[in-house]
Amino acid sequence: MGKVAVAFAAAAVVAACSVAAVMVRRRVKSRRKWRSVVEILKELEEGCDTPVGRLRQVVDAMAVEMHAGLASEGGSKLKMLLTFVHELPKGTEKGTYYALHLGGTYFRILRVHLGGERSYLDVQDVERHPIPSHLMNSTSEVLFNFLAFSLEKFIEKEGNGSNSQGVKRELAFTFSFPVKHSSISSGVLIKWTKGFEISEMVGKDIAECLQVALNRRGLDMHVAVLVNDTVGALSLGYYHDPDTVVAVVFGTGSNACYLERTDAIIKSQGLLTTSGSMVVNMEWGNFWSSHLPRTSYDIDLDAESSNSNDMGFEKMISGMYLGDIVRRVIVRMSQESDIFGPSSSLLSEPYVLRTNLVSAMHEDDTPELQEVARILKDLGVSEVPLKVRKLVVKVCDVVTRRAGRLAAAGIAGILKKIGRDGSGGITSGRSRSEIQMQKRTVVAVEGGLYMNYSMFREYMDEALVEILGEEVSQYVVVKAMEDGSSIGSALLVASLQS
Ligand code: ADP
Ligand code: MG
């Protein structure tokens, strides 16, 4: 071999070696990047961990805060608001009633016709529309004009058939935001939540705002009750089953109400009702306890929200926020490695990953996770390998599992407060027959997150049994109430007339 040939051969060997070295370095680098992503996942799992011991601490904290909120005004982050609802619909109501419901994402209008027996509940013309986003930071006049206009259209459609002439239509206004009531049909807005920001409305009487807007349009409607959505759900639950004493909503936001003895509402001494009880709107979205498992994603989400330092529990368990927690984890992973390809500017947009997309990815049962791939592509992240798609599903699982389990702890906290959790029975060895004396308790649940996200529901149900134990859980029935917050409010109006 000539000198030149030897030099060529040597150069080829050197080149091959350096290519191999580059490939090895790349593989090592990519393995290191994958490891850092797995590390982020592990950290998330640890941060979101909810062993039953921790859930029980949340249960206790919820019960303690409920006591504190009932004891004095401002005594707790839980406002424990009076609703002035002390009789719930029994099933004997008659007539035609209307409901308008302003939720966090949707508004709904419907009419119910009642025939005097439970089985004669006829829910008619349910209309459900997204709330136009410009209304969320408009003015009270613009918002209420829009609602009145929508009601007018609804009434126009029904013709003359549903209302005998000259009779005023009785309307329930279901308003899913915190209100300080002075009666069942009046109350002022305490604060906005769920991204609404019409500051001049804080302190205004909500029912009056609607009534004025209705009058302005010449609509012959009377705002007969102003209720929280949870109270609506409780009313429908009770109408069907009088063992219903708690109602919880998991929709855009989250909240709960329950039937409380008036003598336990210490901050309102002398409160007298014929039934001896009153529905209390907990506003549990604002619950907080150091036992809640909080991650850096929660802290950042809160800091960047329009209501920071507020609604901490809601931000961990409700539909408005779960998607954004998942998004934040994915963004962090994509910053630490290139497994998601070049960084997507779309994904850095807050709230772009909505919770219905989280459930669609989580529940994707196609073999190659095509639904996950499609959703990620829509978010500007395309061509991600299967193992990365699996990782995304895992992130959805961790965030939703924590939400479902904390939701269960919240419910168990209410049951503890009203003595329906069997406590004492399990730990201090109460006899079997005493446990069987436990009253049947129905918890009415509604909201888009609960109704549409089966993994959330399953995690919640599973944790409730874990917390309460098999025996006590047999007495606790969780019942889904589709559109309960709107239908139930209309039933409440009916019960006031009869
Ligand atoms: P509102 O909060 O306006 O009363 P809903 O109770 O219908 O309305 O809840 C709507 C919210 O429920 C959505 O904003 C979303 O967060 C959540 N949601 C709706 N559909 C799904 C779904 N398929 N999976 C998960 N969450 C969902
Ligand atoms: Mg709702």
XYZ file of N, CA, C and O in Angstrom, residues 81-86 173 179-188 205-208 222-228 231 271 278-279 492 496:
136
model
N -71.770 30.665 53.610
C -72.778 31.716 53.407
C -74.206 31.222 53.639
O -74.571 30.112 53.204
N -74.998 32.061 54.278
C -76.420 31.752 54.453
C -77.107 31.868 53.097
O -76.799 32.769 52.317
N -78.060 30.974 52.848
C -78.774 31.038 51.558
C -80.239 31.438 51.738
O -80.913 31.725 50.757
N -80.705 31.361 52.989
C -82.124 31.578 53.306
C -83.022 30.533 52.653
O -84.224 30.728 52.529
N -82.429 29.432 52.241
C -83.218 28.294 51.745
C -83.345 27.324 52.908
O -82.334 26.775 53.368
N -84.561 27.159 53.413
C -84.720 26.230 54.534
C -85.736 25.136 54.275
O -85.873 24.210 55.056
N -82.985 32.506 39.395
C -81.696 32.914 38.840
C -80.606 32.139 39.568
O -80.347 32.364 40.754
N -72.226 35.066 46.809
C -73.200 36.129 47.068
C -73.514 36.177 48.557
O -73.688 35.143 49.191
N -73.580 37.373 49.098
C -74.029 37.537 50.484
C -75.520 37.865 50.429
O -75.925 38.924 49.964
N -76.302 36.887 50.894
C -77.761 37.024 50.776
C -78.360 37.824 51.926
O -77.898 37.742 53.070
N -79.438 38.540 51.604
C -80.242 39.129 52.674
C -81.601 38.446 52.714
O -82.344 38.572 53.679
N -81.947 37.729 51.667
C -83.155 36.902 51.642
C -82.946 35.881 50.532
O -81.922 35.910 49.855
N -83.958 35.019 50.335
C -83.802 33.991 49.291
C -83.790 34.621 47.891
O -83.320 34.018 46.929
N -84.287 35.855 47.793
C -84.388 36.458 46.458
C -83.511 37.700 46.302
O -83.667 38.447 45.346
N -82.594 37.911 47.248
C -81.709 39.068 47.076
C -80.352 38.804 47.727
O -80.246 38.071 48.714
N -79.347 39.433 47.156
C -78.006 39.267 47.704
C -77.004 40.002 46.841
O -77.241 40.225 45.652
N -75.882 40.383 47.466
C -74.886 41.156 46.724
C -73.662 40.294 46.389
O -73.292 39.396 47.151
N -76.720 44.204 44.150
C -77.708 43.131 44.287
C -77.936 42.473 42.921
O -78.424 43.098 41.980
N -77.584 41.204 42.872
C -77.598 40.471 41.605
C -79.011 40.263 41.069
O -79.270 40.409 39.871
N -79.943 39.908 41.970
C -81.325 39.657 41.537
C -81.938 40.956 41.012
O -82.656 40.957 40.000
N -81.622 42.045 41.704
C -82.171 43.331 41.284
C -81.628 43.727 39.905
O -82.370 44.207 39.056
N -90.644 37.542 36.964
C -90.298 37.949 38.323
C -89.147 37.071 38.826
O -89.256 35.833 38.810
N -88.064 37.706 39.245
C -86.931 36.942 39.783
C -87.316 36.520 41.211
O -87.191 37.282 42.156
N -87.794 35.292 41.320
C -88.364 34.849 42.600
C -87.305 34.306 43.554
O -87.445 34.410 44.770
N -86.254 33.701 43.008
C -85.158 33.259 43.877
C -83.817 33.514 43.199
O -83.698 33.495 41.974
N -82.834 33.767 44.062
C -81.448 33.902 43.616
C -80.694 32.799 44.352
O -80.665 32.793 45.586
N -80.160 31.848 43.607
C -79.489 30.730 44.285
C -78.151 30.401 43.656
O -77.930 30.614 42.472
N -77.316 29.840 44.482
C -76.044 29.317 44.010
C -76.320 28.027 43.228
O -77.294 27.327 43.506
N -76.906 24.959 45.320
C -78.214 24.903 45.985
C -79.264 24.354 45.008
O -80.157 23.588 45.389
N -81.217 32.955 64.431
C -81.761 32.601 63.124
C -82.824 31.518 63.316
O -82.533 30.448 63.849
N -80.955 25.189 57.574
C -80.794 26.082 56.428
C -79.668 25.547 55.534
O -78.707 24.966 56.034
N -79.828 25.756 54.250
C -78.759 25.348 53.337
C -77.627 26.371 53.460
O -77.869 27.577 53.414
N -87.217 24.994 43.266
C -87.210 25.779 44.506
C -88.238 26.920 44.417
O -88.977 27.184 45.373
N -91.733 27.465 46.795
C -92.091 28.690 47.526
C -93.535 29.110 47.241
O -94.174 29.766 48.057
